[in-house]
Amino acid sequence: DGVNRHRRVGGSSVGGATFWGLVRLLTSCETFDEVVRLTEMDSASSANVDMQVGDIYGCDCRELGLPREVVAASFGKVGMKRKVHQGRTLWWRYLKTLIRHYEEGFWLVLLAIINSVPGVKQLATMLGFVRFAEERVASVAMCGSFRAHDVALSLLRMISNNIGHITCLYAQQARFNTVVFGGSFIRDHPYTVATISAAVHFFGRGCVQPLFLKHDGFVGAIGAHLAGRPIGGVCERMPHEQYAM
């Protein structure tokens, strides 16, 4: 609305914090860096858990302008592979769960030893052993036969597409053609930036341009400084409706 006037156009409870919370529930990842490494693995593919347009139509849906790789239902294949376990099959399921927990403990202890011995962590990281161990820990802690890096990547795409979609709706409602993204969810994570950018171009049909802050960590400090700066010799705060949320 101007240089010194701002208004809140809307928001969503689904975002970066949602992604981090669900990843903590679905995998054994303890840090965001572990999740980033999972999603960046060459073998990671969200198509193993997501139902895509090609899974429904067998090819591109040209009538609707949807390529076959577009996600039709996030985690759609997980529900399709669920089976009802009874009798001996149920006992076998319990046994596999017990084995997975013991394997998870083994890799966790091994990672703790590697991280505590000086020089060993650097060597293990260079050899790719740390990434392999983290992937095994994350995967064995999950239910079913799905891999942790596929699930993490699927979740990342689901949240990113949701952010891009909602952003386009608000931009079109407010008649904006440029939107700016910032925050720890996209910081030092090129794939997230690329996914959100693709979502904005897809849902905005080329009418909305996404921009991404490179040094967004300073935004809060600058905003706090400007909000309390002296105006006309007196330190005044801007009215509540002038803050952007």
PDB file of C-alpha atoms in Angstrom:
ATOM      1  CA  ASP A   1       0.000   0.000   0.000  1.00  0.00           C
ATOM      2  CA  GLY A   2       3.042   2.273   0.023  1.00  0.00           C
ATOM      3  CA  VAL A   3       6.527   2.665   1.444  1.00  0.00           C
ATOM      4  CA  ASN A   4       5.396   3.019   5.080  1.00  0.00           C
ATOM      5  CA  ARG A   5       2.048   1.237   4.990  1.00  0.00           C
ATOM      6  CA  HIS A   6       1.539  -2.503   5.064  1.00  0.00           C
ATOM      7  CA  ARG A   7      -1.329  -4.888   5.655  1.00  0.00           C
ATOM      8  CA  ARG A   8      -1.719  -8.581   6.288  1.00  0.00           C
ATOM      9  CA  VAL A   9      -3.344 -10.387   3.367  1.00  0.00           C
ATOM     10  CA  GLY A  10      -3.443 -13.840   4.970  1.00  0.00           C
ATOM     11  CA  GLY A  11      -1.410 -16.830   6.074  1.00  0.00           C
ATOM     12  CA  SER A  12      -1.353 -20.575   6.609  1.00  0.00           C
ATOM     13  CA  SER A  13      -0.561 -22.905   9.497  1.00  0.00           C
ATOM     14  CA  VAL A  14       1.185 -25.254   7.043  1.00  0.00           C
ATOM     15  CA  GLY A  15       4.784 -24.270   6.354  1.00  0.00           C
ATOM     16  CA  GLY A  16       8.399 -24.911   7.268  1.00  0.00           C
ATOM     17  CA  ALA A  17       7.632 -25.707  10.907  1.00  0.00           C
ATOM     18  CA  THR A  18       5.029 -28.229   9.739  1.00  0.00           C
ATOM     19  CA  PHE A  19       7.621 -29.902   7.538  1.00  0.00           C
ATOM     20  CA  TRP A  20      10.122 -30.133  10.374  1.00  0.00           C
ATOM     21  CA  GLY A  21       7.520 -31.462  12.817  1.00  0.00           C
ATOM     22  CA  LEU A  22       6.294 -34.191  10.463  1.00  0.00           C
ATOM     23  CA  VAL A  23       9.842 -35.196   9.551  1.00  0.00           C
ATOM     24  CA  ARG A  24      10.625 -35.640  13.252  1.00  0.00           C
ATOM     25  CA  LEU A  25       7.569 -37.882  13.588  1.00  0.00           C
ATOM     26  CA  LEU A  26       8.163 -39.947  10.455  1.00  0.00           C
ATOM     27  CA  THR A  27      11.940 -40.376  10.676  1.00  0.00           C
ATOM     28  CA  SER A  28      14.612 -40.361  13.364  1.00  0.00           C
ATOM     29  CA  CYS A  29      16.304 -37.194  12.067  1.00  0.00           C
ATOM     30  CA  GLU A  30      17.436 -34.915  14.882  1.00  0.00           C
ATOM     31  CA  THR A  31      18.692 -31.921  12.885  1.00  0.00           C
ATOM     32  CA  PHE A  32      17.532 -30.069   9.809  1.00  0.00           C
ATOM     33  CA  ASP A  33      20.888 -30.751   8.143  1.00  0.00           C
ATOM     34  CA  GLU A  34      20.184 -34.494   8.357  1.00  0.00           C
ATOM     35  CA  VAL A  35      16.879 -33.969   6.555  1.00  0.00           C
ATOM     36  CA  VAL A  36      18.557 -31.870   3.869  1.00  0.00           C
ATOM     37  CA  ARG A  37      21.119 -34.613   3.279  1.00  0.00           C
ATOM     38  CA  LEU A  38      18.323 -37.182   2.984  1.00  0.00           C
ATOM     39  CA  THR A  39      16.431 -35.205   0.344  1.00  0.00           C
ATOM     40  CA  GLU A  40      19.637 -34.569  -1.622  1.00  0.00           C
ATOM     41  CA  MET A  41      20.502 -38.259  -1.989  1.00  0.00           C
ATOM     42  CA  ASP A  42      20.753 -39.382  -5.616  1.00  0.00           C
ATOM     43  CA  SER A  43      18.451 -42.348  -4.931  1.00  0.00           C
ATOM     44  CA  ALA A  44      15.714 -40.197  -3.361  1.00  0.00           C
ATOM     45  CA  SER A  45      12.483 -40.178  -5.369  1.00  0.00           C
ATOM     46  CA  SER A  46       9.118 -38.929  -4.161  1.00  0.00           C
ATOM     47  CA  ALA A  47       7.492 -40.977  -6.951  1.00  0.00           C
ATOM     48  CA  ASN A  48       7.928 -44.038  -4.720  1.00  0.00           C
ATOM     49  CA  VAL A  49       5.365 -42.672  -2.240  1.00  0.00           C
ATOM     50  CA  ASP A  50       3.412 -40.022  -4.205  1.00  0.00           C
ATOM     51  CA  MET A  51       0.610 -40.834  -6.609  1.00  0.00           C
ATOM     52  CA  GLN A  52       1.298 -38.962  -9.829  1.00  0.00           C
ATOM     53  CA  VAL A  53      -0.852 -38.080 -12.810  1.00  0.00           C
ATOM     54  CA  GLY A  54       0.896 -40.828 -14.795  1.00  0.00           C
ATOM     55  CA  ASP A  55      -0.162 -43.405 -12.181  1.00  0.00           C
ATOM     56  CA  ILE A  56      -3.811 -42.505 -12.800  1.00  0.00           C
ATOM     57  CA  TYR A  57      -3.939 -41.876 -16.554  1.00  0.00           C
ATOM     58  CA  GLY A  58      -0.904 -43.899 -17.618  1.00  0.00           C
ATOM     59  CA  CYS A  59       0.471 -40.876 -19.471  1.00  0.00           C
ATOM     60  CA  ASP A  60       0.170 -37.077 -19.624  1.00  0.00           C
ATOM     61  CA  CYS A  61      -3.324 -35.694 -19.119  1.00  0.00           C
ATOM     62  CA  ARG A  62      -3.361 -33.346 -22.102  1.00  0.00           C
ATOM     63  CA  GLU A  63      -7.014 -32.393 -21.639  1.00  0.00           C
ATOM     64  CA  LEU A  64      -6.154 -30.749 -18.303  1.00  0.00           C
ATOM     65  CA  GLY A  65      -2.631 -29.700 -19.267  1.00  0.00           C
ATOM     66  CA  LEU A  66      -1.036 -31.919 -16.606  1.00  0.00           C
ATOM     67  CA  PRO A  67       2.285 -33.714 -17.284  1.00  0.00           C
ATOM     68  CA  ARG A  68       2.545 -37.262 -15.972  1.00  0.00           C
ATOM     69  CA  GLU A  69       5.074 -36.319 -13.257  1.00  0.00           C
ATOM     70  CA  VAL A  70       2.703 -33.847 -11.548  1.00  0.00           C
ATOM     71  CA  VAL A  71       1.772 -35.021  -8.036  1.00  0.00           C
ATOM     72  CA  ALA A  72      -1.914 -35.958  -7.850  1.00  0.00           C
ATOM     73  CA  ALA A  73      -1.869 -37.133  -4.222  1.00  0.00           C
ATOM     74  CA  SER A  74       1.022 -36.726  -1.800  1.00  0.00           C
ATOM     75  CA  PHE A  75       1.730 -40.045  -0.034  1.00  0.00           C
ATOM     76  CA  GLY A  76      -1.006 -41.595  -2.191  1.00  0.00           C
ATOM     77  CA  LYS A  77       0.917 -44.826  -2.759  1.00  0.00           C
ATOM     78  CA  VAL A  78       1.417 -45.378   0.967  1.00  0.00           C
ATOM     79  CA  GLY A  79      -2.283 -46.016   1.541  1.00  0.00           C
ATOM     80  CA  MET A  80      -2.515 -48.318  -1.467  1.00  0.00           C
ATOM     81  CA  LYS A  81       0.221 -50.619  -0.120  1.00  0.00           C
ATOM     82  CA  ARG A  82      -1.345 -51.066   3.312  1.00  0.00           C
ATOM     83  CA  LYS A  83      -2.343 -54.632   4.142  1.00  0.00           C
ATOM     84  CA  VAL A  84      -4.353 -56.182   6.943  1.00  0.00           C
ATOM     85  CA  HIS A  85      -2.128 -58.464   9.016  1.00  0.00           C
ATOM     86  CA  GLN A  86      -3.647 -61.443  10.812  1.00  0.00           C
ATOM     87  CA  GLY A  87      -2.445 -64.662  12.443  1.00  0.00           C
ATOM     88  CA  ARG A  88       1.139 -65.666  11.700  1.00  0.00           C
ATOM     89  CA  THR A  89       1.596 -62.662   9.428  1.00  0.00           C
ATOM     90  CA  LEU A  90       0.921 -60.410  12.402  1.00  0.00           C
ATOM     91  CA  TRP A  91       3.618 -62.159  14.480  1.00  0.00           C
ATOM     92  CA  TRP A  92       6.055 -61.830  11.572  1.00  0.00           C
ATOM     93  CA  ARG A  93       5.280 -58.118  11.460  1.00  0.00           C
ATOM     94  CA  TYR A  94       6.090 -57.780  15.180  1.00  0.00           C
ATOM     95  CA  LEU A  95       9.361 -59.668  14.677  1.00  0.00           C
ATOM     96  CA  LYS A  96      10.435 -57.379  11.824  1.00  0.00           C
ATOM     97  CA  THR A  97       9.584 -54.338  13.942  1.00  0.00           C
ATOM     98  CA  LEU A  98      11.756 -55.657  16.771  1.00  0.00           C
ATOM     99  CA  ILE A  99      14.656 -56.275  14.377  1.00  0.00           C
ATOM    100  CA  ARG A 100      14.307 -52.751  12.985  1.00  0.00           C
ATOM    101  CA  HIS A 101      14.527 -51.248  16.470  1.00  0.00           C
ATOM    102  CA  TYR A 102      17.709 -53.198  17.228  1.00  0.00           C
ATOM    103  CA  GLU A 103      19.218 -52.109  13.895  1.00  0.00           C
ATOM    104  CA  GLU A 104      18.294 -48.499  14.608  1.00  0.00           C
ATOM    105  CA  GLY A 105      20.078 -48.734  17.975  1.00  0.00           C
ATOM    106  CA  PHE A 106      23.159 -50.211  16.336  1.00  0.00           C
ATOM    107  CA  TRP A 107      23.523 -47.366  13.824  1.00  0.00           C
ATOM    108  CA  LEU A 108      22.803 -44.726  16.490  1.00  0.00           C
ATOM    109  CA  VAL A 109      25.555 -46.089  18.734  1.00  0.00           C
ATOM    110  CA  LEU A 110      27.945 -46.252  15.785  1.00  0.00           C
ATOM    111  CA  LEU A 111      27.202 -42.637  14.825  1.00  0.00           C
ATOM    112  CA  ALA A 112      27.725 -41.537  18.431  1.00  0.00           C
ATOM    113  CA  ILE A 113      31.144 -43.207  18.486  1.00  0.00           C
ATOM    114  CA  ILE A 114      32.130 -41.639  15.147  1.00  0.00           C
ATOM    115  CA  ASN A 115      31.092 -38.162  16.311  1.00  0.00           C
ATOM    116  CA  SER A 116      32.980 -38.469  19.601  1.00  0.00           C
ATOM    117  CA  VAL A 117      36.361 -39.569  18.179  1.00  0.00           C
ATOM    118  CA  PRO A 118      38.437 -36.643  16.794  1.00  0.00           C
ATOM    119  CA  GLY A 119      39.282 -36.981  13.106  1.00  0.00           C
ATOM    120  CA  VAL A 120      37.109 -40.043  12.546  1.00  0.00           C
ATOM    121  CA  LYS A 121      33.982 -38.054  11.649  1.00  0.00           C
ATOM    122  CA  GLN A 122      35.785 -36.163   8.871  1.00  0.00           C
ATOM    123  CA  LEU A 123      37.133 -39.390   7.380  1.00  0.00           C
ATOM    124  CA  ALA A 124      33.785 -41.172   7.640  1.00  0.00           C
ATOM    125  CA  THR A 125      32.047 -38.189   6.030  1.00  0.00           C
ATOM    126  CA  MET A 126      34.501 -38.151   3.137  1.00  0.00           C
ATOM    127  CA  LEU A 127      33.933 -41.872   2.551  1.00  0.00           C
ATOM    128  CA  GLY A 128      30.148 -41.382   2.600  1.00  0.00           C
ATOM    129  CA  PHE A 129      29.688 -43.628   5.627  1.00  0.00           C
ATOM    130  CA  VAL A 130      28.003 -40.948   7.776  1.00  0.00           C
ATOM    131  CA  ARG A 131      25.346 -40.274   5.136  1.00  0.00           C
ATOM    132  CA  PHE A 132      24.732 -44.013   4.703  1.00  0.00           C
ATOM    133  CA  ALA A 133      24.409 -44.538   8.466  1.00  0.00           C
ATOM    134  CA  GLU A 134      22.015 -41.590   8.834  1.00  0.00           C
ATOM    135  CA  GLU A 135      19.884 -42.937   5.988  1.00  0.00           C
ATOM    136  CA  ARG A 136      19.717 -46.390   7.608  1.00  0.00           C
ATOM    137  CA  VAL A 137      18.773 -44.922  10.993  1.00  0.00           C
ATOM    138  CA  ALA A 138      16.005 -42.831   9.438  1.00  0.00           C
ATOM    139  CA  SER A 139      14.648 -45.682   7.302  1.00  0.00           C
ATOM    140  CA  VAL A 140      14.547 -48.489   9.873  1.00  0.00           C
ATOM    141  CA  ALA A 141      12.642 -46.248  12.290  1.00  0.00           C
ATOM    142  CA  MET A 142       9.760 -45.986   9.825  1.00  0.00           C
ATOM    143  CA  CYS A 143       6.731 -48.215   9.394  1.00  0.00           C
ATOM    144  CA  GLY A 144       6.532 -50.364   6.293  1.00  0.00           C
ATOM    145  CA  SER A 145       9.074 -50.795   3.524  1.00  0.00           C
ATOM    146  CA  PHE A 146       9.310 -47.139   2.513  1.00  0.00           C
ATOM    147  CA  ARG A 147      12.660 -45.381   2.522  1.00  0.00           C
ATOM    148  CA  ALA A 148      13.236 -42.320   4.669  1.00  0.00           C
ATOM    149  CA  HIS A 149      14.784 -40.217   1.886  1.00  0.00           C
ATOM    150  CA  ASP A 150      11.757 -40.850  -0.360  1.00  0.00           C
ATOM    151  CA  VAL A 151       9.358 -39.878   2.432  1.00  0.00           C
ATOM    152  CA  ALA A 152      11.358 -36.754   3.341  1.00  0.00           C
ATOM    153  CA  LEU A 153      11.469 -35.661  -0.296  1.00  0.00           C
ATOM    154  CA  SER A 154       7.738 -36.285  -0.725  1.00  0.00           C
ATOM    155  CA  LEU A 155       6.982 -34.256   2.387  1.00  0.00           C
ATOM    156  CA  LEU A 156       9.262 -31.464   1.188  1.00  0.00           C
ATOM    157  CA  ARG A 157       7.457 -31.297  -2.155  1.00  0.00           C
ATOM    158  CA  MET A 158       4.042 -31.393  -0.483  1.00  0.00           C
ATOM    159  CA  ILE A 159       4.820 -28.450   1.818  1.00  0.00           C
ATOM    160  CA  SER A 160       6.617 -26.488  -0.918  1.00  0.00           C
ATOM    161  CA  ASN A 161       3.758 -26.921  -3.388  1.00  0.00           C
ATOM    162  CA  ASN A 162       1.284 -25.875  -0.700  1.00  0.00           C
ATOM    163  CA  ILE A 163       3.301 -22.735   0.034  1.00  0.00           C
ATOM    164  CA  GLY A 164       3.539 -21.891  -3.665  1.00  0.00           C
ATOM    165  CA  HIS A 165      -0.174 -22.491  -4.238  1.00  0.00           C
ATOM    166  CA  ILE A 166      -1.374 -20.379  -1.299  1.00  0.00           C
ATOM    167  CA  THR A 167       1.080 -17.618  -2.203  1.00  0.00           C
ATOM    168  CA  CYS A 168      -0.302 -17.453  -5.738  1.00  0.00           C
ATOM    169  CA  LEU A 169      -3.878 -17.266  -4.481  1.00  0.00           C
ATOM    170  CA  TYR A 170      -3.077 -14.349  -2.163  1.00  0.00           C
ATOM    171  CA  ALA A 171      -1.002 -12.601  -4.842  1.00  0.00           C
ATOM    172  CA  GLN A 172      -3.826 -12.865  -7.372  1.00  0.00           C
ATOM    173  CA  GLN A 173      -6.376 -11.729  -4.790  1.00  0.00           C
ATOM    174  CA  ALA A 174      -4.278  -8.661  -3.890  1.00  0.00           C
ATOM    175  CA  ARG A 175      -3.294  -8.142  -7.553  1.00  0.00           C
ATOM    176  CA  PHE A 176       0.434  -8.558  -6.998  1.00  0.00           C
ATOM    177  CA  ASN A 177       2.702  -9.933  -9.677  1.00  0.00           C
ATOM    178  CA  THR A 178       5.794 -10.390  -7.480  1.00  0.00           C
ATOM    179  CA  VAL A 179       6.180 -12.325  -4.215  1.00  0.00           C
ATOM    180  CA  VAL A 180       9.227 -12.546  -1.934  1.00  0.00           C
ATOM    181  CA  PHE A 181      10.182 -15.633   0.098  1.00  0.00           C
ATOM    182  CA  GLY A 182      12.451 -15.860   3.136  1.00  0.00           C
ATOM    183  CA  GLY A 183      13.021 -17.998   6.215  1.00  0.00           C
ATOM    184  CA  SER A 184      14.999 -20.991   7.414  1.00  0.00           C
ATOM    185  CA  PHE A 185      12.911 -23.409   5.336  1.00  0.00           C
ATOM    186  CA  ILE A 186      14.573 -22.220   2.120  1.00  0.00           C
ATOM    187  CA  ARG A 187      17.926 -21.089   3.529  1.00  0.00           C
ATOM    188  CA  ASP A 188      20.858 -23.012   1.983  1.00  0.00           C
ATOM    189  CA  HIS A 189      18.474 -25.491   0.380  1.00  0.00           C
ATOM    190  CA  PRO A 190      18.391 -25.001  -3.414  1.00  0.00           C
ATOM    191  CA  TYR A 191      15.913 -27.839  -4.003  1.00  0.00           C
ATOM    192  CA  THR A 192      13.287 -26.170  -1.788  1.00  0.00           C
ATOM    193  CA  VAL A 193      13.786 -22.898  -3.657  1.00  0.00           C
ATOM    194  CA  ALA A 194      13.419 -24.699  -6.985  1.00  0.00           C
ATOM    195  CA  THR A 195      10.284 -26.545  -5.847  1.00  0.00           C
ATOM    196  CA  ILE A 196       8.546 -23.416  -4.535  1.00  0.00           C
ATOM    197  CA  SER A 197       9.547 -21.527  -7.685  1.00  0.00           C
ATOM    198  CA  ALA A 198       8.118 -24.280  -9.905  1.00  0.00           C
ATOM    199  CA  ALA A 199       4.899 -24.316  -7.853  1.00  0.00           C
ATOM    200  CA  VAL A 200       4.479 -20.541  -8.185  1.00  0.00           C
ATOM    201  CA  HIS A 201       4.997 -20.680 -11.955  1.00  0.00           C
ATOM    202  CA  PHE A 202       2.597 -23.630 -12.246  1.00  0.00           C
ATOM    203  CA  PHE A 203      -0.253 -22.268 -10.126  1.00  0.00           C
ATOM    204  CA  GLY A 204       0.348 -18.633 -11.112  1.00  0.00           C
ATOM    205  CA  ARG A 205       0.361 -19.580 -14.816  1.00  0.00           C
ATOM    206  CA  GLY A 206       3.352 -17.320 -15.408  1.00  0.00           C
ATOM    207  CA  CYS A 207       1.646 -14.217 -13.992  1.00  0.00           C
ATOM    208  CA  VAL A 208       3.396 -14.315 -10.582  1.00  0.00           C
ATOM    209  CA  GLN A 209       7.162 -13.923 -10.220  1.00  0.00           C
ATOM    210  CA  PRO A 210       8.850 -15.484  -7.135  1.00  0.00           C
ATOM    211  CA  LEU A 211      11.896 -13.854  -5.524  1.00  0.00           C
ATOM    212  CA  PHE A 212      14.031 -15.376  -2.764  1.00  0.00           C
ATOM    213  CA  LEU A 213      15.985 -13.412  -0.161  1.00  0.00           C
ATOM    214  CA  LYS A 214      19.652 -14.373   0.047  1.00  0.00           C
ATOM    215  CA  HIS A 215      20.322 -12.813   3.466  1.00  0.00           C
ATOM    216  CA  ASP A 216      16.876 -13.044   5.057  1.00  0.00           C
ATOM    217  CA  GLY A 217      18.377 -13.501   8.540  1.00  0.00           C
ATOM    218  CA  PHE A 218      18.767  -9.717   8.813  1.00  0.00           C
ATOM    219  CA  VAL A 219      15.122  -8.905   7.999  1.00  0.00           C
ATOM    220  CA  GLY A 220      13.894  -9.164  11.591  1.00  0.00           C
ATOM    221  CA  ALA A 221      16.664  -6.939  12.952  1.00  0.00           C
ATOM    222  CA  ILE A 222      16.127  -4.307  10.252  1.00  0.00           C
ATOM    223  CA  GLY A 223      12.376  -4.359  10.797  1.00  0.00           C
ATOM    224  CA  ALA A 224      12.786  -3.951  14.561  1.00  0.00           C
ATOM    225  CA  HIS A 225      15.132  -1.019  13.995  1.00  0.00           C
ATOM    226  CA  LEU A 226      12.775   0.720  11.570  1.00  0.00           C
ATOM    227  CA  ALA A 227       9.749   0.089  13.800  1.00  0.00           C
ATOM    228  CA  GLY A 228      11.338   1.939  16.718  1.00  0.00           C
ATOM    229  CA  ARG A 229      13.276   4.647  14.902  1.00  0.00           C
ATOM    230  CA  PRO A 230      12.711   8.319  15.898  1.00  0.00           C
ATOM    231  CA  ILE A 231      10.005  10.045  13.852  1.00  0.00           C
ATOM    232  CA  GLY A 232       9.929  13.845  14.108  1.00  0.00           C
ATOM    233  CA  GLY A 233      12.250  13.839  17.117  1.00  0.00           C
ATOM    234  CA  VAL A 234      10.130  11.369  19.132  1.00  0.00           C
ATOM    235  CA  CYS A 235      10.576   7.597  19.162  1.00  0.00           C
ATOM    236  CA  GLU A 236       7.204   6.340  18.002  1.00  0.00           C
ATOM    237  CA  ARG A 237       6.016   2.940  16.881  1.00  0.00           C
ATOM    238  CA  MET A 238       3.963   2.558  13.742  1.00  0.00           C
ATOM    239  CA  PRO A 239       0.271   1.699  14.181  1.00  0.00           C
ATOM    240  CA  HIS A 240      -0.559  -1.994  14.459  1.00  0.00           C
ATOM    241  CA  GLU A 241      -2.189  -2.155  11.034  1.00  0.00           C
ATOM    242  CA  GLN A 242       1.018  -1.062   9.359  1.00  0.00           C
ATOM    243  CA  TYR A 243       2.908  -4.255  10.171  1.00  0.00           C
ATOM    244  CA  ALA A 244       3.159  -6.970   7.567  1.00  0.00           C
ATOM    245  CA  MET A 245       2.446 -10.450   8.894  1.00  0.00           C
TER     246      MET A 245
END
